[in-house]
Coordinates of C-alpha atoms and ligand atoms in Angstrom, one line a residue:
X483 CA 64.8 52.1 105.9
X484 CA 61.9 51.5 108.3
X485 CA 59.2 49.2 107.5
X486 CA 56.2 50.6 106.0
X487 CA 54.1 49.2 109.1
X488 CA 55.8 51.1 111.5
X489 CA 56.6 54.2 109.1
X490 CA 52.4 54.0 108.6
X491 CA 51.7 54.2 112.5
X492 CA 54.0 56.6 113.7
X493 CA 52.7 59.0 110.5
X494 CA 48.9 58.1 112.1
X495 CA 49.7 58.4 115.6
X496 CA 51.2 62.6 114.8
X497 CA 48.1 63.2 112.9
X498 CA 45.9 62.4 115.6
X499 CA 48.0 64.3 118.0
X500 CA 47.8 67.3 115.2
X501 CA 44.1 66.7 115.4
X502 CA 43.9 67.3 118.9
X503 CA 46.2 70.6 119.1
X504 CA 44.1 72.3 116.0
X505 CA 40.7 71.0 117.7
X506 CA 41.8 73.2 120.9
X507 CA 43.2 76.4 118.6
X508 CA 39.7 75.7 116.8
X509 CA 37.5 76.1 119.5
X510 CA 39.7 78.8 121.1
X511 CA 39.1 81.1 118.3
X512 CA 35.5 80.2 118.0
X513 CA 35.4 81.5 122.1
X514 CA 37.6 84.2 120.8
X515 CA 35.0 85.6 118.0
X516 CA 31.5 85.0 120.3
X517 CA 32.2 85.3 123.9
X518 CA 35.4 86.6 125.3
X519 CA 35.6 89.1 126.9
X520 CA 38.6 91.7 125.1
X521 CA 41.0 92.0 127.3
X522 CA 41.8 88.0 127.3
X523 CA 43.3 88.7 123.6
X524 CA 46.6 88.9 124.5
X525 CA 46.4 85.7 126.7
X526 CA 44.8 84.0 124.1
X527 CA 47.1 85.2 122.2
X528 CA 49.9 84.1 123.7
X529 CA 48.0 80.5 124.4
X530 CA 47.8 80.3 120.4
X531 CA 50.8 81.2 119.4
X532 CA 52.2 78.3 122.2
X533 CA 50.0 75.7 120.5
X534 CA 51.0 76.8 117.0
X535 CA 54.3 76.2 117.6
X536 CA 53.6 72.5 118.9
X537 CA 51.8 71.9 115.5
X538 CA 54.5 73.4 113.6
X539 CA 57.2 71.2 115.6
X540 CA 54.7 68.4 114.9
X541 CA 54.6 68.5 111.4
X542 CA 58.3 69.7 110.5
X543 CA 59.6 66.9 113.1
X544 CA 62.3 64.9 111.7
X545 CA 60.9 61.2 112.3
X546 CA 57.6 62.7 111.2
X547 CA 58.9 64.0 107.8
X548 CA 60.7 60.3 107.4
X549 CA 57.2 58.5 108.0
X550 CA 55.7 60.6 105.5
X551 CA 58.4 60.1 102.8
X552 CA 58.6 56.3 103.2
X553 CA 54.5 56.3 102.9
X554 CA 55.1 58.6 99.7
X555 CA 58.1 56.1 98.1
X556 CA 55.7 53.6 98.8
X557 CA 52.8 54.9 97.6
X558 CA 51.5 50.9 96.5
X559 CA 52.0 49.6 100.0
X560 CA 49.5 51.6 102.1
X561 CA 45.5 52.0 101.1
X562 CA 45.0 54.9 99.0
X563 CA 43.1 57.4 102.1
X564 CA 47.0 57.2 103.6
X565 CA 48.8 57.8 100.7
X566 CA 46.5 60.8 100.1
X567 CA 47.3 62.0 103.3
X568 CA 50.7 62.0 102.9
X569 CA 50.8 63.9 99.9
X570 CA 48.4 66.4 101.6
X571 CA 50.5 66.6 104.7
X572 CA 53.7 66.8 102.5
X573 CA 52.1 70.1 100.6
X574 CA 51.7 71.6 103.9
X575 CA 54.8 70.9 105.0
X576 CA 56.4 71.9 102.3
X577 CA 55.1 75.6 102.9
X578 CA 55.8 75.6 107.1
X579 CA 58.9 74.0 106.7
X580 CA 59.6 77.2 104.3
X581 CA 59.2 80.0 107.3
X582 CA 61.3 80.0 109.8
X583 CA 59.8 78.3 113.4
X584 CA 60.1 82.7 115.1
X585 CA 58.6 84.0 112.1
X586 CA 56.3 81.3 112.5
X587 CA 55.1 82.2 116.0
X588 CA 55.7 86.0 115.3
X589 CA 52.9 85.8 112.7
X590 CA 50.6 84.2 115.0
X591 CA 50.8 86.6 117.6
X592 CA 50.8 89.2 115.3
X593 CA 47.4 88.0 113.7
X594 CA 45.9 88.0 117.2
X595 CA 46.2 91.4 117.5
X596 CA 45.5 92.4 114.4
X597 CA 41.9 90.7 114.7
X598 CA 41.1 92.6 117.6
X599 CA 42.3 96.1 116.7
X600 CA 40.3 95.6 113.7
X601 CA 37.1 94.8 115.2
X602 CA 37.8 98.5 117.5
X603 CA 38.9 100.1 114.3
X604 CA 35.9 99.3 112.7
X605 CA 33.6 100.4 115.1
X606 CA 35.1 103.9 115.2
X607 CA 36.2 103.9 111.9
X608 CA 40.4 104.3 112.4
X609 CA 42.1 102.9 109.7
X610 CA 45.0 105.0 111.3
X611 CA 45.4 102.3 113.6
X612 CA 45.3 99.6 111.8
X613 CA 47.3 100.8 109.3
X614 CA 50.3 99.4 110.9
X615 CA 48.7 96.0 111.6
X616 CA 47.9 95.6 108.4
X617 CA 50.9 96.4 106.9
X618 CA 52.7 93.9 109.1
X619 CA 50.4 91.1 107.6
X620 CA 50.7 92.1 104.4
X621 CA 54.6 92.4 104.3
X622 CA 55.1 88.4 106.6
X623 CA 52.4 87.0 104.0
X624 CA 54.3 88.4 101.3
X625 CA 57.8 87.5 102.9
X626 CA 55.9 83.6 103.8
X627 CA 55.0 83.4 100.0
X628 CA 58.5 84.3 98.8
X629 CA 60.2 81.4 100.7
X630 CA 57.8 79.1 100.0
X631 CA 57.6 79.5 95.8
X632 CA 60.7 82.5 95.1
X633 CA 60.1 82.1 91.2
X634 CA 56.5 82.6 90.8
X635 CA 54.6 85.9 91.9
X636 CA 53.9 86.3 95.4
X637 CA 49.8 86.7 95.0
X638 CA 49.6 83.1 92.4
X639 CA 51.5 81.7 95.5
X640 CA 48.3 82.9 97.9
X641 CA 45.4 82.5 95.5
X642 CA 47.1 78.7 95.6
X643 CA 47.1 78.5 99.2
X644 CA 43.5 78.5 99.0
X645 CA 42.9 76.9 95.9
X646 CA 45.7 74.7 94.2
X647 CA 45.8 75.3 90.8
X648 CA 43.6 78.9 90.4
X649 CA 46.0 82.0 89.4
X650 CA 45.7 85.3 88.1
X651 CA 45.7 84.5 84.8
X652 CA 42.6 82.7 84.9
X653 CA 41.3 85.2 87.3
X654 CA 41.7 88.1 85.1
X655 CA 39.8 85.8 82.0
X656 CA 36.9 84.9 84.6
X657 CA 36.5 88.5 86.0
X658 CA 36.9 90.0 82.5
X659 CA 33.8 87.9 81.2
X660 CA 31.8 88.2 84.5
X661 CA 32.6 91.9 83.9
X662 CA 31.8 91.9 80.3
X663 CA 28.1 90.7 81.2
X664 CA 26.9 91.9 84.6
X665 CA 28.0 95.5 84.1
X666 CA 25.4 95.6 81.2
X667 CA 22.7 93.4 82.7
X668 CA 22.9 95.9 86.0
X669 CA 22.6 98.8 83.5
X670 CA 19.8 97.1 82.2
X671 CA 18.2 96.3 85.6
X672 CA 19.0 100.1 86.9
X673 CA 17.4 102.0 84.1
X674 CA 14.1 99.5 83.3
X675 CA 12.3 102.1 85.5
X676 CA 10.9 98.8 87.6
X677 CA 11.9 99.1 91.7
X678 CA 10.4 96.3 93.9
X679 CA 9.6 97.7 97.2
X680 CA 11.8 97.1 100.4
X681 CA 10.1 99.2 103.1
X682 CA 9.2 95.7 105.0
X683 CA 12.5 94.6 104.9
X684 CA 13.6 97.4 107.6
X685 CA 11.1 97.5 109.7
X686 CA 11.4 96.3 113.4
X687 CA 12.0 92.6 113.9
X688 CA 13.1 91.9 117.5
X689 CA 15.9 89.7 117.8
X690 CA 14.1 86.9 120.2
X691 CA 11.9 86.0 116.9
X692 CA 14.9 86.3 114.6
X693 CA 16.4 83.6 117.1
X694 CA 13.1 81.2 116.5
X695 CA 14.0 81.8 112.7
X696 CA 17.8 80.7 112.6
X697 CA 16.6 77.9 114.6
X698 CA 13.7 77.0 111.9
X699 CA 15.8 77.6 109.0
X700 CA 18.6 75.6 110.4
X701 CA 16.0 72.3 110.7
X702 CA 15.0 72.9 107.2
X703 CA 19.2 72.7 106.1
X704 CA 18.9 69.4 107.7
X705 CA 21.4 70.4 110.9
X706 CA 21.6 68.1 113.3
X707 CA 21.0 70.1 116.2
X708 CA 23.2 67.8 118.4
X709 CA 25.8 68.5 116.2
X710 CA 25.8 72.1 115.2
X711 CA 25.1 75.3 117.1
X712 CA 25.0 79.2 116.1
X713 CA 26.8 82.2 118.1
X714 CA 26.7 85.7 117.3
X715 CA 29.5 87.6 116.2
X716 CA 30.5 90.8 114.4
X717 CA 31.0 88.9 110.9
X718 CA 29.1 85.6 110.9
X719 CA 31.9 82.7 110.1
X720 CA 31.7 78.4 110.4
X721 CA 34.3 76.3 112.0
X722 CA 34.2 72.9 112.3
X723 CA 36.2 70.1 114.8
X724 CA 35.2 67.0 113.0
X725 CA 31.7 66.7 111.6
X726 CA 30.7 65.8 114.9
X727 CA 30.6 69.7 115.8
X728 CA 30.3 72.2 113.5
X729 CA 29.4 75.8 114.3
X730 CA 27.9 78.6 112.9
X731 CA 27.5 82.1 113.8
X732 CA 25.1 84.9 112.8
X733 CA 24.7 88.7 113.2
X734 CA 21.5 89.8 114.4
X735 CA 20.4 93.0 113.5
X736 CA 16.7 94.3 114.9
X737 CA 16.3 96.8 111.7
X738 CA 16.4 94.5 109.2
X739 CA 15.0 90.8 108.9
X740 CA 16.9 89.9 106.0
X741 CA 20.8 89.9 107.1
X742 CA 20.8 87.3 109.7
X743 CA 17.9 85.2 107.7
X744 CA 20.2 84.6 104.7
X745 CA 23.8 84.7 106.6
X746 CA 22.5 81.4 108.1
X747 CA 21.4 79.7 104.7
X748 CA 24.7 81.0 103.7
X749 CA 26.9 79.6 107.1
X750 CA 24.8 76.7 107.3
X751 CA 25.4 75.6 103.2
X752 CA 29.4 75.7 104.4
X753 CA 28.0 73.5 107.4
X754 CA 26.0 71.2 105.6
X755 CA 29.0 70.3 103.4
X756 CA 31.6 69.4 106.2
X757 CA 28.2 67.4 108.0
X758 CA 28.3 65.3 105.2
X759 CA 32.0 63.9 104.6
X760 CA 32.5 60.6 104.3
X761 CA 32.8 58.7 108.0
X762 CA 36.3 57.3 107.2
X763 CA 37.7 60.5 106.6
X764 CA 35.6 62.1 109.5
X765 CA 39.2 62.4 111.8
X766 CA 41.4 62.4 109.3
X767 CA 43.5 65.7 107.5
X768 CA 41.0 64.5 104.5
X769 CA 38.2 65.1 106.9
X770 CA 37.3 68.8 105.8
X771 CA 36.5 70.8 103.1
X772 CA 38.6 70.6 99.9
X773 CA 39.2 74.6 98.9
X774 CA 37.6 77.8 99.8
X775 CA 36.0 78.2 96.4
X776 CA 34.1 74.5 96.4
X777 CA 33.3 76.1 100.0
X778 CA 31.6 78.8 99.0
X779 CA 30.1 77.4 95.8
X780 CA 27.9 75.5 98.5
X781 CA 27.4 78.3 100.8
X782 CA 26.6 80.3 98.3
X783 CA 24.3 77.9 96.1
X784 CA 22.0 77.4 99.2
X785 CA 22.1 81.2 100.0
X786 CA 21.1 82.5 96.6
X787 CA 20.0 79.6 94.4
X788 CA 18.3 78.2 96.6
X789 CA 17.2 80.4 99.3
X790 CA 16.5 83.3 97.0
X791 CA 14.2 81.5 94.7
X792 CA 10.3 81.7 94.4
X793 CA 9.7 78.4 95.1
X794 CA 11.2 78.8 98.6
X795 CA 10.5 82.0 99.9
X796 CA 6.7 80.4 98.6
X797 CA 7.7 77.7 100.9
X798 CA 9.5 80.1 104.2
X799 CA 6.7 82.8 103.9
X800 CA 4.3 81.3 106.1
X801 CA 6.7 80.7 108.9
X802 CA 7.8 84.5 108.1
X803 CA 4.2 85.7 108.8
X804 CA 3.5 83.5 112.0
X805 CA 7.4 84.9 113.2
X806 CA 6.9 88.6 112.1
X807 CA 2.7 88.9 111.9
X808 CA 2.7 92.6 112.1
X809 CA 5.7 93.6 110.6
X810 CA 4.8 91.7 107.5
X811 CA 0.9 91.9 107.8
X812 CA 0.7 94.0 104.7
X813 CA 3.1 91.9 101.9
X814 CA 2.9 89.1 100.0
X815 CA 5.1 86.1 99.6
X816 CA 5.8 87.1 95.9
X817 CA 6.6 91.0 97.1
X818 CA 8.9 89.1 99.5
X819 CA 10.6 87.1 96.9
X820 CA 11.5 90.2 94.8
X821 CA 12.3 92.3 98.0
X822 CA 15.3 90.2 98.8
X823 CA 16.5 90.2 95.2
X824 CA 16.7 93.1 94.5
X825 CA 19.8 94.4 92.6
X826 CA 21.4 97.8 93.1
X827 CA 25.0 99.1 93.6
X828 CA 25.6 99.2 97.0
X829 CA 29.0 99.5 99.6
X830 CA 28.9 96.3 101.9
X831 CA 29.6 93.1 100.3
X832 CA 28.1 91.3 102.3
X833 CA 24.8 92.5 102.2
X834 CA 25.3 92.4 97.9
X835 CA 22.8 91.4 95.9
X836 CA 23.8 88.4 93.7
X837 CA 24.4 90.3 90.5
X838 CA 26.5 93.1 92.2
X839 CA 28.0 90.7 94.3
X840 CA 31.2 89.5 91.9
X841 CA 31.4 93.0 91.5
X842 CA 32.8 93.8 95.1
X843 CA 34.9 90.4 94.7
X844 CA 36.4 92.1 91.7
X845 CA 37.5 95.5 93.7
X846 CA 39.2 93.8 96.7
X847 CA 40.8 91.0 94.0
X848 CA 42.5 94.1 92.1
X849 CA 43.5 95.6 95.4
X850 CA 45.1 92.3 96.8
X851 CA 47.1 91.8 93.0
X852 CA 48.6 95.8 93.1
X853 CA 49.6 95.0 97.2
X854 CA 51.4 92.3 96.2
X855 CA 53.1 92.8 93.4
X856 CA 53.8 96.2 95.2
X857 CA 52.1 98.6 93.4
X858 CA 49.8 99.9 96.1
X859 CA 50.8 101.5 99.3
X860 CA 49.0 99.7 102.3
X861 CA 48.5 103.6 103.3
X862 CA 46.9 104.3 100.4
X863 CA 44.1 101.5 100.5
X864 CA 41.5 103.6 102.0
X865 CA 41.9 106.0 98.5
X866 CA 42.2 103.0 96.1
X867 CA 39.0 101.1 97.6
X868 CA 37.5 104.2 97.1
X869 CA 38.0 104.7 93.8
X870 CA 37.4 101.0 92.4
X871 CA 34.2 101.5 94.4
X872 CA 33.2 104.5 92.2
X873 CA 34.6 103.0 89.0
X874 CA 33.2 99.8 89.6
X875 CA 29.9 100.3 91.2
X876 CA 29.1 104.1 90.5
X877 CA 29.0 105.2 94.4
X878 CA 31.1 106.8 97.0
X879 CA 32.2 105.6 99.8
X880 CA 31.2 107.9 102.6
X881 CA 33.9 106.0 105.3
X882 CA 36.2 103.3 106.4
X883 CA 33.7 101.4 108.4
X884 CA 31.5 101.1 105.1
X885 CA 34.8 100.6 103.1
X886 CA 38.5 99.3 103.5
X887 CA 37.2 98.4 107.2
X888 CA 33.6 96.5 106.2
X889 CA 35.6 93.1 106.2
X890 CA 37.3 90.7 108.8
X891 CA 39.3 88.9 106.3
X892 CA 42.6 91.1 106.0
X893 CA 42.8 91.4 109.8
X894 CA 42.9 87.6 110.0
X895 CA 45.4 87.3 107.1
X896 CA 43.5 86.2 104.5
X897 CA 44.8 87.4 101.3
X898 CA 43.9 85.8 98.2
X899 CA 40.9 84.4 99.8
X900 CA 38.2 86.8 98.4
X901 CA 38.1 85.8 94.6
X902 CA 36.8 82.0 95.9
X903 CA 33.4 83.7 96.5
X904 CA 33.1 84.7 92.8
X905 CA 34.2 81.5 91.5
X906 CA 32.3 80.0 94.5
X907 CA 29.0 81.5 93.1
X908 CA 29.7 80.7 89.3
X909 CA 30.1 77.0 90.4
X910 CA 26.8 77.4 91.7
X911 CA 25.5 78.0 88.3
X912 CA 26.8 75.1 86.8
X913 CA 25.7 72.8 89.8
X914 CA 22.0 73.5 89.4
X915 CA 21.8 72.7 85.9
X916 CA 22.9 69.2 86.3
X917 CA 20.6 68.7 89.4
X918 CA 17.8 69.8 87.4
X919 CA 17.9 67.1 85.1
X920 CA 18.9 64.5 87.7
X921 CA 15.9 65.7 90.4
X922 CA 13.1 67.5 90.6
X923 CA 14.9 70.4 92.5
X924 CA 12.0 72.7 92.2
X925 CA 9.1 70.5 93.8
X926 CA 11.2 69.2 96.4
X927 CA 12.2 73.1 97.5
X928 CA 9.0 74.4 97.2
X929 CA 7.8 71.7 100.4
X930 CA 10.8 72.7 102.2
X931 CA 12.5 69.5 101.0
X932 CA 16.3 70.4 101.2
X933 CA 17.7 66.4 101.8
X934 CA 17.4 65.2 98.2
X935 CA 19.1 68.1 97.3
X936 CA 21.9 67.7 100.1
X937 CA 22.3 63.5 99.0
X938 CA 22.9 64.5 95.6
X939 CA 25.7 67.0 96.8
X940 CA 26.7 64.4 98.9
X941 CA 27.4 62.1 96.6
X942 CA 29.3 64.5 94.3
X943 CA 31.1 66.6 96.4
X944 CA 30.5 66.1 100.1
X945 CA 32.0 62.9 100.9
X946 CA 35.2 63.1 99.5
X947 CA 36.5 65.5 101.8
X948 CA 40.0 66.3 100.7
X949 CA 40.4 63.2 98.5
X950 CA 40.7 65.0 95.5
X951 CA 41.9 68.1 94.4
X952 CA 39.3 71.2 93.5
X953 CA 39.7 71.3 90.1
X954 CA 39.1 67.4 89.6
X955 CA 36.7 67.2 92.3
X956 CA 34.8 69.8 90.4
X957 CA 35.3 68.0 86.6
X958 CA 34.0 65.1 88.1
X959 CA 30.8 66.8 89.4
X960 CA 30.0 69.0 86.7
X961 CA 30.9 66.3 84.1
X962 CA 33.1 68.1 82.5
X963 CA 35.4 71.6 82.5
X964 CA 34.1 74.6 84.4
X965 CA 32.8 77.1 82.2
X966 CA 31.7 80.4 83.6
X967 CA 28.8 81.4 81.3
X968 CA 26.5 78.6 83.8
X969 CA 26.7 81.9 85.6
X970 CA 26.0 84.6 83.4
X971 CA 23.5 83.0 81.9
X972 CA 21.9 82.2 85.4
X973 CA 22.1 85.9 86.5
X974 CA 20.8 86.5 83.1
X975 CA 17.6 84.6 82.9
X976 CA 16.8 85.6 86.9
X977 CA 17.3 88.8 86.4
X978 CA 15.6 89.5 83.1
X979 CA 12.2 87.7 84.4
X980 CA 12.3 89.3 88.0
X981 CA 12.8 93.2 86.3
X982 CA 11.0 92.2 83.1
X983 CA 13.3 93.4 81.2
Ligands
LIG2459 ZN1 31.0 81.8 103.2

């Protein structure tokens, strides 16, 4: 057996070469969703799929795979940041070394194109020709899932890609008792016979001044602007290389002031949490983000919680007016605050309000469950969206582009990856209780004062990177089990002051 000194550095010296490769695929799809021109896809493409392959190699090589398992044998003769990424590294390999290295590479490519077929089919709302991208996807991630776990049902296996441990069981409890109380609560809300006006909200706000407002709101999320940087893309997204430069992105649109304004709070809450892991970890596998749902419980927290309360729109609505003088010459910071909360059934997710919002989670969470457990034609999805949307949310769906088309997720493969913005939120819920009694959350928000409230994530979530797993991570924070009633209850309280109900 090799000594554990040498196992140790040939295990570091492959991670930092891994590092490098998934730095360059990084920043080539960042280029890929901002700036480059279309035609490059199949180059880039290509280019991908090469460097994908090198990773793969990487991690499935044989001397690689011995380093690790010495490091794992051994697990009280390295410091405990190695030994965890071992086991990380293992987990991963595990599910490569499960596909074969041309299916692999095949996938790759095939994602490529599927990204930028459905950004055209979109745009001329043509499900027709995605269809067969889309059922390619669906039937590799399927076929992926199946080799890597054959006795357990294909979509458990890609909700725990995202998030170790989450499956449908306790999905279906979760949506069954966000169900049980937001369906009411919206009835509730829809029939009080109270509607707060919106007209500002749509009138023109030219995108130069929107600019000088992502760059504002960005300085009060405490971004370091030598650090972090925004694009604009079709579907605003984060990416980070190390914390040393993490990107944003927005979507800027001139008939609505509202979109772009909270998609940054929203992009730059994911931000702020990979800004703030621990420097030790900064370059290491345990240097990101630990699952998509802790993700989004910060994204989310500083989008709604946060950025949709009274205290700081009371704070923002000066800046608004110097910004947008004539276009909000007329309104009042508190006509503001209700504006941009207000709750109605509506078809794009991403412009939900937060009580409809787990509702839209729920319909593409059903849809994902029947395609993989084969119940539901990919063919057929247009129909089946359409329906949930009625059943769900009461309205029709007039097209594709405001449908089955509205999000980038299934073009990039992402399957399994939509319930972590409901659980995202809920985790939200339970957050801000705690904070409340450890700071005064309100005060501090109402000056503008985001950094206590980013040290105390910090110190509970932020810096441990991928050193835990989600579910302790998340016990340790909330000091104690996750219980989804933080969330009702918030969404109950909010919603019953801001409609008087
Ligand atoms: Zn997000």
């Amino acid at each position: 057996m090799e000594s554990i000194e040498s196992a140790v550095r040939l295990f570091k010296d492959q991670l930092e070469k891994l590092r490098v490769y998934n730095h360059a695929m990084g920043v080539m799809n960042y280029d890929m969703e901002t700036v480059m021109p279309k035609g490059a896809a199949p180059l880039v493409g290509e280019t991908l799929g090469a460097l994908s392959e090198a990773c793969y190699r990487l991690q499935t090589d044989e001397a690689f795979v011995a380093a690790m398992e010495t490091i794992l044998q051994n697990p009280d003769a390295v410091d405990p940041i190695t030994r965890r990424e071992a086991e990380r590294m293992n987990e991963d390999r595990e599910y490569l070394a499960s596909i074969p290295l041309e299916e692999y590479v095949e996938y790759q490519v095939a994602q490529t194109a599927a990204s930028s077929v459905w950004h055209e089919a979109k745009v001329n709302n043509d499900f027709a020709s995605f269809l067969p991208h889309l059922e390619k996807l669906v039937e590799m991630t399927g076929r992926f899932a199946r080799y890597y776990k054959p006795d357990q049902p294909v979509y458990d296996t890609l909700l725990g890609l995202y998030e170790k441990g989450l499956t449908t069981e306790t999905l279906d409890a979760f949506f069954s008792q966000v169900r049980g109380a937001l369906v009411p609560l919206l009835e509730r809300v829809m029939t009080c016979g109270r509607e707060p006006r919106t007209d500002f909200l749509y009138r023109f706000y030219p995108k130069a001044q929107q600019e000088k407002l992502t760059e504002y709101l960005m300085r009060i999320m405490c971004m370091d602007p030598d650090h972090t940087v925004c694009g604009e893309v079709e579907h605003p997204f984060t990416t980070e290389f190390t914390k040393a430069d993490v990107r944003i992105t927005t979507h800027y649109h001139e008939d609505a002031v509202h979109y772009s304004m909270y998609s940054v709070i929203h992009e730059s809450g994911h931000a702020t949490y990979e800004l703030n892991i621990a420097d030790e970890i900064a370059r290491s596998p345990l240097g990101s983000g630990v699952s998509m749902s802790v993700h989004e419980s910060q994204s989310r927290f500083f989008e709604n919680i946060i950025g949709r309360s009274e205290p700081f729109i009371t704070f923002l609505f000066p800046k608004l007016r110097e910004l947008f003088p004539e276009q909000l010459k007329d309104v009042t910071a508190h006509e503001f605050y209700l504006a941009v909360n207000k709750a109605e059934p509506s078809l794009i997710r991403t412009e939900a309000d937060e009580l409809t919002y787990a509702l839209h989670v729920m319909v593409r969470y059903e849809l994902e469950k029947q395609l993989f457990n084969g119940t539901l034609a990919v063919k057929d999805l247009p129909a089946a969206w359409n329906a949930l949307y009625k059943e769900y949310l009461g309205i029709d769906v007039p097209n594709d582009t405001q449908g089955v088309l509205q999000d980038s997720h299934w073009s990039s493969g992402l399957f399994g990856y939509f319930p972590s913005y409901a659980v995202g939120s809920a985790y939200g819920a339970q957050l801000i209780k705690l904070m409340e009694r450890d700071l005064d959350v309100w005060g501090n928000v109402s000056e503008g004062k985001l950094q206590p409230l980013i040290d105390w994530l910090t110190e509970r979530i932020y810096r441990y990177g991928c050193r835990l797993d989600p579910k302790d991570l998340m016990e340790q924070a909330f000091e104690g089990p996750f219980d989804p009633k933080y969330f009702t209850d918030y969404l109950e309280k909010k919603y019953t002051e801001l409609y008087q109900l």
